[in-house]
Amino acid sequence: MIIPHPLLGPRDAQEFTYLGDASLLDRPDPDAATAAEDFHAYAYLRDNPAGQHQELWFHEQGDRSWLVVTRDTTTHEILNAELARDVVLARRAAADKGADA
Amino acid sequence: MRYSALRIAWEALTGHKGWTQAWRDPDPQPAYDYVIIGGGGHGLATAHYLAKVYGKARIAVLEKGWIGGGNVGRNTTIVRSNYLLPGNEPFYEFSLKLWEGLEQDLNYNAMVSQRGIMNLIHSDAQRDAFRRRGNAMILQGSDAELLTTDQVRKEAPFLNFDNARFPIKGALVHRRGGTVRHDAVAWGYARSADQHGVDIIQNCEVTGFRIEEGRIKAVETSRGYIGAGKVGVAVAGNSSRVMAKAGMRLPIESHVLQAFVSEGLKPVLPGVITFGAGHFYVSQSDKGGLVFGGDIDGYNSYAQRGNLPVVEDVAEGGMALMPMLGRARLLRMWGGIMDMSMDGSPFIDRTHIDGLFFNGGWCYGGFKATPASGYAFAHLLATDQPHETAQAYRLDRFLSGHMIDEKGVGAQPNLH
Amino acid sequence: MTQQNRLSGGQIDRSRTLDFTFDGKSYQGHPGDTLASALLANAVRLMGRSFKYHRPRGVISAGSEEPNALVELRTGARQEPNTRATVAELYDGLSAQSQNRWPSLAFDALGVNDLFSNFLTAGFYYKTFMWPRAFWEKVYEPIIRHAAGLGSLSMQADPDTYDKGFLHCDLLVIGAGPAGLAAALTAARSGARVILADEDFTLGGRLNAEVEEIDGQSGADWAAQAIAELQSLANVRLMRRTTVLGAFDHRVYGALERNADHFAAPASDLPRQTLWRIYARQSVLCAGATERQIAFQNNDRPGVMMAGALRAYANRWAVAAGQRVAVFTNNDNGHRTARDLVALGVDVVGVVDSRPSAPALGDYPLFTGAQVINTTGKLGLTGVTLRRADGGTEHLRCSALGVSGGWNPDVSLTCHQRGRPVWDDHIASFVPGGSLPQGMHVAGAAAGKFSTAAALQSGIDSAVAALATLGLSARPLPCPKAEDGAYDLVPLWYVAEGKGRKWLDLQNDVTVKDVKLAHQEGFRSVEHLKRYTTLGMATDQGKTSNLGGLAVMAEMTGQSIPETGTTIFRPPYTPVAMGALAGRSAGTDFKPTRRTPSHAWAEEQGAVFVEAGLWLRAQYFPRTGESHWRQTVDRETLAVRSSVGVCDVTTLGKVDVQGKDAAAFLNLIYANGFSKLPVGKCRYGLMLREDGIAKDDGTAARLAEDHFVVTTTTANAGPVYRHMEFVRQCLCPEMDVQLISTTDAWAQYAVAGPNARKLLQKLVDPEHDISNAAFPFMGCGEISICGGLRARLFRISFSGELAYEIAVPTRYGDALMRELMAQGAEFDVTPYGTEALGVLRIEKGHATANELNGQTSADHLGMGRMVSTKKDSIGAVLSRRDGLNAPDGLRLVGFEALDGNDLPAGSHLYAKTAPPTGASEGWLSSAAYSPHLGKSIALGFLSRGQDRLGETVTVANPLQGQSFTARVVSPHFIDPEGERLRA
């Protein structure tokens, strides 16, 4: 497979290490009353879709950035790749905006 | 029809006109007491034991394609009982014992062949870990032997002893491990279940569940609505897709595992050999093909095919261990979808929906479990109680922290 | 007489004669020959035996699909089983042996199986060998296994090397027949980067096998001209002898180039084969088509072959497969064989055409509306019997029969992803369907375009279309003028007449009757049919047999062929040598070897090395007179405890953590707190996985307010760094913190023992005070040594002694080790290896990988209280689950042997009162002989271990027939108060 790295262009997937579902970006609040259940769901439960899947890849043999790759698990087609850091910061910014409004 | 020496002789002499269908091809009834979803090894075995051992009737197995078309027909055929943890070993030992009596039980020769499994050791730490496992095997009723390098050399002189990056320092041997003709397992269970009155309904895809007041009532299928007293799901590879129809999220990811076979070769390997310093394991089939595999590709996939890096990785392991394989040719490669669970161990459990039961999460090790999985699942369906060897396979074990993690790699399915 | 079947013409170089042997007998051929063409030229028809019945078989094809003529090529370590004689290029001195026969090819004892074929039908095995029960494994299976397989491995290490390479192109053209050449020329002239790959050693495909003309010249000449032009262009790479074996995700193709298989052995500087990974933006598949059989009684005798192969041998290799030849066809194509053979002077005794009417292409007897119903001969064909249209029979004496049941487009590569071929009634075969691999186009016969003109035009069109998707405009090649004949075929899959066996899969001995039996027993889906009968599972992967079997099944079920199923193909296109897939990663080069900075020095000392992941580490340093490794290790261990020792610990992972939020980051990474760690101090850190299980441990040293150095275990250097980057980038991207892995940047040595400080003081530059007061236990700092060399010093101890770890830039590692040894001479400084390191840490009760094995929690390790409840950290929440903190849970404790024996790690623990069977109460994780204590000790996990100190337990090691007793003790065997390390 070839992963379209947002900074480095197309790179062979062999340069990357796979982690799993990008829901791992959404680490729950450890202080919430439901933290035990939340962390159980976070660490163990997966949508595991047959189709589009957002997932985390680490460019271990490259620039060591974590990417969020959108890939179809039935065709392996890659639809998008972003820096995980950008994704998280954008989400948090959006959430803050929502909170302000 | 019962297979016997006499029957074979008679048919051979009369042009094989008398052989009947191995299993019927019935249309679905409006309702069954037990509906098993998934006509793979586990589903068919479940139906067989449910009818034969637990004496249940009105049983259907629903298969979206043709029976035996999933992982039971695309694995590397190895059976073994060489697990470490108390949640696992008694279950796999039970399975191996069922394998040992399978032909007589089914009146079908699935070619169970206990030629042994040799797990090679390449470091002191690995020897310690294998000693822990070998002892656990013996103490829990299985068999194991620890071999020295010289003993390994005697049994498998063709291994790379003299020019190895990771020298062989011994082996853990499980003599009762071996291989089974995988397709025949599906066919044998299907034939026996059919003879015990089970309806095996092919080309019948489940499209939804009818659940009322927390209880399962029926399944909706491509061949219509089928009422059900109890429903058992055994669709490894597609567990998440099917259980999502019942609103459940599972501790499972689907991954692709590739397997390989070489061209037919005159006998080379006595039993199964696994490399302890690379991703490679191999056996030789009764036809002469070397059947081998290695690591999963490592990314979520439902595509039943993998990519070159793992092919090369497996071949590298093969060449590192058996340099005489250089001129043997890889004939065919294929991929199967694995239910990779979060601790590498399976589930045989009830769900929060009354009457809906789940069997899955077998990772790449479901084949060897087929008999015990079917037996334990049948037990659960018939009695509402977990089978004594399968009590640890609960769906809620992660909530309580009772993981069964043989490899110790945690909640990352592609590492199991 | 040699080469008695050689004709005139052909693409062989008659100026040179090559000698070769087959089964020890000498023959001659010419450059340009394959082994098969040369054997046929010498009138050798019997080339192999079938798998199950050991029936005599001859070559049926002229290509890589050959199922019969498989030989063991070469001898000794280079012996190569199952080599297709049809693609083995002849070289001088070639030696081949027939296979799967004993004692000889002409007389094969296992031919007796054929007599029992009534018993050995499809599915036979599943119904029998069950009585008596024990006989399957003891009697039947060994017999079956003994007879299994085709060719033999030499069992010697492959002496050749293999290479891997990577190529990139705009357009990959697969197959260099008319369509491929037209596609390549079109793309090449437009300036695109083109790769043209073909499995053959002569490019041109069928153009070399046919007499059809292109633009008024012979097809072969036209091809040669096209190839010459392509060869001259810098943007084209021509790859002969290169099989594109698979189409993988994202336009990655695997290809195998055979660099040296046409020599007896590769030149010393040449790899035998190269596995290429080709990254092709677009591709055109021009793989051609494979001729198919018509099954009839005894259609497997040596001499019966495909009509197109017969023609290829005549036209390309100047070989008549027999002196008298017949043809059996259901389409016009078979007539070309008769026409060409007649033109070459071969006696064509008749063309049997199953169609009611068919035009003759030349002067030969034509039987229309007729079918071949049987053959005669034993080890070779002597004649065929045909049923004429008028109902009469006729026997034609002949030694070769060309059969053409039509052609199947070679759709293999189109199926490698999601592609499913679709049925084309016109050619009665499958053509490429939708869902082709990304960027793939199909042209020529592979797309069902069988005339030369159509192939050329589709090649041109495909190239233009492919380049257009890349935004490149290609000027279409003016289509050369060529044969554009219609392809007229009336499907005939097998001849109904006769009760004898009609062969579908020649290698696996699957007959029409077997398919019918499978149907009778309900094995009707393609997958069941294949698996039950083994149809299509031979080395040709069904290229020569699948469709025939499918057609028989369709007839039985009353459905059409496409309703019955499709034939799909998996990689590789043709079988690939394992050596090629492994490339250079074999033998000691299987994985890279990492050596520590003191490696050369340690070698000089005669150290014994051990693999630690990819690292090689010094395990121990034997001295003269020491006869057992334990002697050495005891000495090294005691030396550390009594004076000073040095151990290379460079392999430990090191991560530099810098930034304003570095401490906050470590607080998240580690279960215990780091925010209050003062500058100049180290702290032990326990790292959990998010699931609450211990992941790794190490130390973090605070060199500055915003600068820490973190160490990891050797094995986890990579994974921990990856995890830290995950936390940094994915969980807390707002933090001002940067990471860099510095494992390879610093050489690091443990200097341990009561004289450690004295030794270091000799090296450390005087401005740095490392006295106990100024540099206490767990102190750290950036210092300089040896007159200005920058270094880092950490006062940490794995052994329980007064100890330091000192780090210098890697390039000074060797020098520092030598300096430590020189300066330490007065203390009798002792280098120690990983064994002594292990003993020392077990004596001190330090956990390592054996204890942090991924199954143990902080509580199990006796470090439950380290998991801070005052702050968030990875794993904290899930570490509080019941299963990880059960009151009867495991706890790390120490064990002392009571029987004067060793305690084997991996033994299981049972209460003395309980029988040692079933699930145990724990296990020994690490064990050693402690020379300091004079007894064997161990660390292990025991249920409620903390409450059982003093108890005697059973140590069960039934694997080695052992059972011992041991006393449960504190894991801190040495200096539990820590006085030594604070000294």
PDB file of N, CA and C in Angstrom, chain A residues 1-2 12 14 17 19 24-25 27 30 35-36 39-40 42-44 56 58 60 64-66 74-78 84-85 88-89 92, chain C residues 249-250 252 277 279 418 438 668 690-691 718-719 721-722 725-726 728-735 740-741 872-875 877-878 881:
ATOM      1  N   MET A   1       0.833  -1.184   0.000  1.00  0.00           N
ATOM      2  CA  MET A   1       0.000   0.000   0.000  1.00  0.00           C
ATOM      3  C   MET A   1       0.880   1.251   0.000  1.00  0.00           C
ATOM      4  N   ILE A   2       0.300   2.333  -0.435  1.00  0.00           N
ATOM      5  CA  ILE A   2       0.998   3.617  -0.463  1.00  0.00           C
ATOM      6  C   ILE A   2       0.178   4.599   0.361  1.00  0.00           C
ATOM      7  N   ASP A  12       5.585   4.377   0.944  1.00  0.00           N
ATOM      8  CA  ASP A  12       5.195   2.974   1.066  1.00  0.00           C
ATOM      9  C   ASP A  12       4.722   2.696   2.488  1.00  0.00           C
ATOM     10  N   GLN A  14       5.028   0.281   4.187  1.00  0.00           N
ATOM     11  CA  GLN A  14       6.020  -0.467   4.955  1.00  0.00           C
ATOM     12  C   GLN A  14       6.845   0.437   5.876  1.00  0.00           C
ATOM     13  N   THR A  17       4.052   2.149  11.002  1.00  0.00           N
ATOM     14  CA  THR A  17       3.561   1.162  11.955  1.00  0.00           C
ATOM     15  C   THR A  17       2.100   1.489  12.235  1.00  0.00           C
ATOM     16  N   LEU A  19      -1.472   1.370  14.241  1.00  0.00           N
ATOM     17  CA  LEU A  19      -1.974   1.239  15.614  1.00  0.00           C
ATOM     18  C   LEU A  19      -3.418   0.745  15.637  1.00  0.00           C
ATOM     19  N   LEU A  24      -8.897   6.208  19.102  1.00  0.00           N
ATOM     20  CA  LEU A  24      -7.904   6.268  20.180  1.00  0.00           C
ATOM     21  C   LEU A  24      -7.431   7.696  20.437  1.00  0.00           C
ATOM     22  N   LEU A  25      -7.779   8.621  19.542  1.00  0.00           N
ATOM     23  CA  LEU A  25      -7.475  10.032  19.802  1.00  0.00           C
ATOM     24  C   LEU A  25      -8.375  10.603  20.902  1.00  0.00           C
ATOM     25  N   ARG A  27      -9.346  10.151  24.019  1.00  0.00           N
ATOM     26  CA  ARG A  27      -9.162   9.581  25.349  1.00  0.00           C
ATOM     27  C   ARG A  27     -10.163  10.222  26.305  1.00  0.00           C
ATOM     28  N   PRO A  30     -10.569  11.221  32.639  1.00  0.00           N
ATOM     29  CA  PRO A  30     -10.333  10.262  33.727  1.00  0.00           C
ATOM     30  C   PRO A  30     -11.072  10.643  35.010  1.00  0.00           C
ATOM     31  N   ALA A  35     -15.817   7.149  34.307  1.00  0.00           N
ATOM     32  CA  ALA A  35     -14.487   6.921  33.720  1.00  0.00           C
ATOM     33  C   ALA A  35     -14.214   5.439  33.476  1.00  0.00           C
ATOM     34  N   ALA A  36     -14.591   4.562  34.412  1.00  0.00           N
ATOM     35  CA  ALA A  36     -14.293   3.138  34.251  1.00  0.00           C
ATOM     36  C   ALA A  36     -14.928   2.591  32.977  1.00  0.00           C
ATOM     37  N   PHE A  39     -13.379   4.362  29.770  1.00  0.00           N
ATOM     38  CA  PHE A  39     -12.065   3.848  29.391  1.00  0.00           C
ATOM     39  C   PHE A  39     -12.164   2.428  28.842  1.00  0.00           C
ATOM     40  N   HIS A  40     -13.101   1.646  29.377  1.00  0.00           N
ATOM     41  CA  HIS A  40     -13.325   0.300  28.828  1.00  0.00           C
ATOM     42  C   HIS A  40     -13.719   0.403  27.365  1.00  0.00           C
ATOM     43  N   TYR A  42     -13.236   2.922  25.361  1.00  0.00           N
ATOM     44  CA  TYR A  42     -12.126   3.538  24.617  1.00  0.00           C
ATOM     45  C   TYR A  42     -11.044   2.508  24.278  1.00  0.00           C
ATOM     46  N   ALA A  43     -10.669   1.719  25.271  1.00  0.00           N
ATOM     47  CA  ALA A  43      -9.537   0.815  25.069  1.00  0.00           C
ATOM     48  C   ALA A  43      -9.939  -0.454  24.321  1.00  0.00           C
ATOM     49  N   TYR A  44     -11.214  -0.875  24.459  1.00  0.00           N
ATOM     50  CA  TYR A  44     -11.540  -2.224  23.995  1.00  0.00           C
ATOM     51  C   TYR A  44     -12.592  -2.329  22.898  1.00  0.00           C
ATOM     52  N   LEU A  56      -4.969   5.093  12.717  1.00  0.00           N
ATOM     53  CA  LEU A  56      -3.703   5.748  13.070  1.00  0.00           C
ATOM     54  C   LEU A  56      -2.512   4.961  12.549  1.00  0.00           C
ATOM     55  N   PHE A  58       1.847   5.359  12.220  1.00  0.00           N
ATOM     56  CA  PHE A  58       3.027   6.088  12.698  1.00  0.00           C
ATOM     57  C   PHE A  58       4.142   5.960  11.664  1.00  0.00           C
ATOM     58  N   GLU A  60       7.167   5.524  11.336  1.00  0.00           N
ATOM     59  CA  GLU A  60       8.304   5.131  12.168  1.00  0.00           C
ATOM     60  C   GLU A  60       9.625   5.197  11.402  1.00  0.00           C
ATOM     61  N   ARG A  64       8.359  10.306  11.715  1.00  0.00           N
ATOM     62  CA  ARG A  64       7.847  10.015  13.052  1.00  0.00           C
ATOM     63  C   ARG A  64       6.606  10.826  13.389  1.00  0.00           C
ATOM     64  N   SER A  65       5.837  11.105  12.370  1.00  0.00           N
ATOM     65  CA  SER A  65       4.565  11.740  12.687  1.00  0.00           C
ATOM     66  C   SER A  65       3.473  10.681  12.684  1.00  0.00           C
ATOM     67  N   TRP A  66       2.497  10.924  13.554  1.00  0.00           N
ATOM     68  CA  TRP A  66       1.313  10.065  13.561  1.00  0.00           C
ATOM     69  C   TRP A  66       0.309  10.642  12.579  1.00  0.00           C
ATOM     70  N   THR A  74     -12.663  -2.506   2.838  1.00  0.00           N
ATOM     71  CA  THR A  74     -13.051  -3.548   1.882  1.00  0.00           C
ATOM     72  C   THR A  74     -12.241  -3.476   0.594  1.00  0.00           C
ATOM     73  N   THR A  75     -11.711  -2.285   0.279  1.00  0.00           N
ATOM     74  CA  THR A  75     -10.936  -2.144  -0.963  1.00  0.00           C
ATOM     75  C   THR A  75      -9.486  -1.733  -0.711  1.00  0.00           C
ATOM     76  N   HIS A  76      -9.206  -1.308   0.509  1.00  0.00           N
ATOM     77  CA  HIS A  76      -7.901  -0.764   0.895  1.00  0.00           C
ATOM     78  C   HIS A  76      -7.631   0.615   0.282  1.00  0.00           C
ATOM     79  N   GLU A  77      -8.598   1.164  -0.408  1.00  0.00           N
ATOM     80  CA  GLU A  77      -8.405   2.481  -1.011  1.00  0.00           C
ATOM     81  C   GLU A  77      -8.241   3.536   0.079  1.00  0.00           C
ATOM     82  N   ILE A  78      -7.262   4.409  -0.099  1.00  0.00           N
ATOM     83  CA  ILE A  78      -7.026   5.469   0.886  1.00  0.00           C
ATOM     84  C   ILE A  78      -7.647   6.764   0.382  1.00  0.00           C
ATOM     85  N   ALA A  84      -2.107  13.618  12.685  1.00  0.00           N
ATOM     86  CA  ALA A  84      -3.007  13.389  13.818  1.00  0.00           C
ATOM     87  C   ALA A  84      -3.068  14.630  14.707  1.00  0.00           C
ATOM     88  N   ARG A  85      -1.914  15.237  14.871  1.00  0.00           N
ATOM     89  CA  ARG A  85      -1.829  16.430  15.699  1.00  0.00           C
ATOM     90  C   ARG A  85      -2.773  17.530  15.204  1.00  0.00           C
ATOM     91  N   VAL A  88      -6.408  16.569  15.969  1.00  0.00           N
ATOM     92  CA  VAL A  88      -6.791  16.751  17.369  1.00  0.00           C
ATOM     93  C   VAL A  88      -6.953  18.236  17.695  1.00  0.00           C
ATOM     94  N   LEU A  89      -5.987  19.035  17.251  1.00  0.00           N
ATOM     95  CA  LEU A  89      -6.062  20.469  17.559  1.00  0.00           C
ATOM     96  C   LEU A  89      -7.299  21.090  16.921  1.00  0.00           C
ATOM     97  N   ARG A  92     -10.359  20.070  18.894  1.00  0.00           N
ATOM     98  CA  ARG A  92     -10.451  20.767  20.188  1.00  0.00           C
ATOM     99  C   ARG A  92     -10.836  22.223  19.996  1.00  0.00           C
TER     100      ARG A  92
ATOM    101  N   ASP C 249      -2.206  -3.767  -3.789  1.00  0.00           N
ATOM    102  CA  ASP C 249      -2.900  -2.522  -3.524  1.00  0.00           C
ATOM    103  C   ASP C 249      -2.111  -1.309  -4.001  1.00  0.00           C
ATOM    104  N   HIS C 250      -2.866  -0.309  -4.417  1.00  0.00           N
ATOM    105  CA  HIS C 250      -2.312   1.003  -4.732  1.00  0.00           C
ATOM    106  C   HIS C 250      -1.273   0.946  -5.835  1.00  0.00           C
ATOM    107  N   VAL C 252       0.782  -1.269  -6.928  1.00  0.00           N
ATOM    108  CA  VAL C 252       2.075  -1.911  -6.710  1.00  0.00           C
ATOM    109  C   VAL C 252       2.023  -3.291  -7.370  1.00  0.00           C
ATOM    110  N   ARG C 277       9.573  -4.695  -7.085  1.00  0.00           N
ATOM    111  CA  ARG C 277       8.304  -4.085  -6.736  1.00  0.00           C
ATOM    112  C   ARG C 277       8.147  -2.905  -7.692  1.00  0.00           C
ATOM    113  N   TYR C 279       6.134   0.219  -9.012  1.00  0.00           N
ATOM    114  CA  TYR C 279       5.102   1.206  -8.700  1.00  0.00           C
ATOM    115  C   TYR C 279       4.676   1.828 -10.022  1.00  0.00           C
ATOM    116  N   ARG C 418     -10.361  -7.049  -6.466  1.00  0.00           N
ATOM    117  CA  ARG C 418     -11.761  -7.436  -6.324  1.00  0.00           C
ATOM    118  C   ARG C 418     -12.389  -7.900  -7.630  1.00  0.00           C
ATOM    119  N   GLN C 438      -6.670  -0.918  -9.479  1.00  0.00           N
ATOM    120  CA  GLN C 438      -6.550   0.513  -9.784  1.00  0.00           C
ATOM    121  C   GLN C 438      -5.592   0.755 -10.945  1.00  0.00           C
ATOM    122  N   LEU C 668       2.237  12.259  32.642  1.00  0.00           N
ATOM    123  CA  LEU C 668       1.187  11.532  31.925  1.00  0.00           C
ATOM    124  C   LEU C 668       1.676  10.154  31.482  1.00  0.00           C
ATOM    125  N   GLU C 690      -2.342   1.695  28.424  1.00  0.00           N
ATOM    126  CA  GLU C 690      -3.632   2.268  28.784  1.00  0.00           C
ATOM    127  C   GLU C 690      -4.533   1.231  29.458  1.00  0.00           C
ATOM    128  N   ASP C 691      -4.259  -0.048  29.231  1.00  0.00           N
ATOM    129  CA  ASP C 691      -5.088  -1.076  29.870  1.00  0.00           C
ATOM    130  C   ASP C 691      -4.627  -1.395  31.294  1.00  0.00           C
ATOM    131  N   GLY C 718      12.104   0.911  20.841  1.00  0.00           N
ATOM    132  CA  GLY C 718      11.256   1.377  19.738  1.00  0.00           C
ATOM    133  C   GLY C 718       9.812   1.596  20.167  1.00  0.00           C
ATOM    134  N   PRO C 719       9.181   0.549  20.724  1.00  0.00           N
ATOM    135  CA  PRO C 719       7.771   0.686  21.111  1.00  0.00           C
ATOM    136  C   PRO C 719       7.501   1.819  22.107  1.00  0.00           C
ATOM    137  N   TYR C 721       9.248   4.617  22.528  1.00  0.00           N
ATOM    138  CA  TYR C 721       9.364   5.895  21.830  1.00  0.00           C
ATOM    139  C   TYR C 721       8.108   6.159  20.995  1.00  0.00           C
ATOM    140  N   ARG C 722       7.631   5.120  20.305  1.00  0.00           N
ATOM    141  CA  ARG C 722       6.420   5.248  19.479  1.00  0.00           C
ATOM    142  C   ARG C 722       5.231   5.645  20.360  1.00  0.00           C
ATOM    143  N   GLU C 725       5.482   9.231  21.402  1.00  0.00           N
ATOM    144  CA  GLU C 725       5.078  10.122  20.310  1.00  0.00           C
ATOM    145  C   GLU C 725       3.562  10.104  20.142  1.00  0.00           C
ATOM    146  N   PHE C 726       2.966   8.948  20.373  1.00  0.00           N
ATOM    147  CA  PHE C 726       1.501   8.877  20.289  1.00  0.00           C
ATOM    148  C   PHE C 726       0.874   9.804  21.322  1.00  0.00           C
ATOM    149  N   ARG C 728       2.228  12.306  22.813  1.00  0.00           N
ATOM    150  CA  ARG C 728       2.559  13.704  22.535  1.00  0.00           C
ATOM    151  C   ARG C 728       1.722  14.271  21.383  1.00  0.00           C
ATOM    152  N   GLN C 729       1.659  13.535  20.269  1.00  0.00           N
ATOM    153  CA  GLN C 729       1.003  14.083  19.076  1.00  0.00           C
ATOM    154  C   GLN C 729      -0.509  13.902  19.103  1.00  0.00           C
ATOM    155  N   CYS C 730      -0.953  12.794  19.693  1.00  0.00           N
ATOM    156  CA  CYS C 730      -2.374  12.446  19.563  1.00  0.00           C
ATOM    157  C   CYS C 730      -3.186  12.796  20.807  1.00  0.00           C
ATOM    158  N   LEU C 731      -2.555  12.781  21.972  1.00  0.00           N
ATOM    159  CA  LEU C 731      -3.335  13.014  23.185  1.00  0.00           C
ATOM    160  C   LEU C 731      -3.102  14.407  23.761  1.00  0.00           C
ATOM    161  N   CYS C 732      -1.894  14.915  23.623  1.00  0.00           N
ATOM    162  CA  CYS C 732      -1.665  16.233  24.215  1.00  0.00           C
ATOM    163  C   CYS C 732      -0.843  17.116  23.276  1.00  0.00           C
ATOM    164  N   PRO C 733      -1.388  17.358  22.077  1.00  0.00           N
ATOM    165  CA  PRO C 733      -0.632  18.169  21.122  1.00  0.00           C
ATOM    166  C   PRO C 733      -0.449  19.616  21.569  1.00  0.00           C
ATOM    167  N   GLU C 734      -1.189  20.047  22.591  1.00  0.00           N
ATOM    168  CA  GLU C 734      -1.013  21.424  23.069  1.00  0.00           C
ATOM    169  C   GLU C 734       0.263  21.583  23.871  1.00  0.00           C
ATOM    170  N   MET C 735       0.777  20.484  24.390  1.00  0.00           N
ATOM    171  CA  MET C 735       1.951  20.596  25.263  1.00  0.00           C
ATOM    172  C   MET C 735       3.172  21.059  24.476  1.00  0.00           C
ATOM    173  N   ILE C 740      13.144  13.088  21.108  1.00  0.00           N
ATOM    174  CA  ILE C 740      14.010  12.496  20.086  1.00  0.00           C
ATOM    175  C   ILE C 740      14.633  11.242  20.687  1.00  0.00           C
ATOM    176  N   SER C 741      14.641  10.217  19.865  1.00  0.00           N
ATOM    177  CA  SER C 741      15.253   8.970  20.315  1.00  0.00           C
ATOM    178  C   SER C 741      16.761   9.110  20.178  1.00  0.00           C
ATOM    179  N   ASP C 872      -3.614  12.320  36.570  1.00  0.00           N
ATOM    180  CA  ASP C 872      -3.951  11.449  35.445  1.00  0.00           C
ATOM    181  C   ASP C 872      -2.665  10.869  34.885  1.00  0.00           C
ATOM    182  N   SER C 873      -2.689   9.595  34.562  1.00  0.00           N
ATOM    183  CA  SER C 873      -1.576   9.026  33.813  1.00  0.00           C
ATOM    184  C   SER C 873      -2.128   7.896  32.959  1.00  0.00           C
ATOM    185  N   ILE C 874      -1.385   7.612  31.891  1.00  0.00           N
ATOM    186  CA  ILE C 874      -1.821   6.547  30.988  1.00  0.00           C
ATOM    187  C   ILE C 874      -1.948   5.254  31.787  1.00  0.00           C
ATOM    188  N   GLY C 875      -3.077   4.624  31.700  1.00  0.00           N
ATOM    189  CA  GLY C 875      -3.278   3.328  32.346  1.00  0.00           C
ATOM    190  C   GLY C 875      -3.841   3.386  33.741  1.00  0.00           C
ATOM    191  N   VAL C 877      -6.632   4.626  35.101  1.00  0.00           N
ATOM    192  CA  VAL C 877      -8.042   4.284  35.302  1.00  0.00           C
ATOM    193  C   VAL C 877      -8.248   2.769  35.191  1.00  0.00           C
ATOM    194  N   LEU C 878      -7.732   2.187  34.111  1.00  0.00           N
ATOM    195  CA  LEU C 878      -8.006   0.760  33.914  1.00  0.00           C
ATOM    196  C   LEU C 878      -7.174  -0.122  34.841  1.00  0.00           C
ATOM    197  N   ARG C 881      -9.113  -1.828  37.808  1.00  0.00           N
ATOM    198  CA  ARG C 881     -10.115  -2.889  37.656  1.00  0.00           C
ATOM    199  C   ARG C 881      -9.831  -4.045  38.612  1.00  0.00           C
TER     200      ARG C 881
END
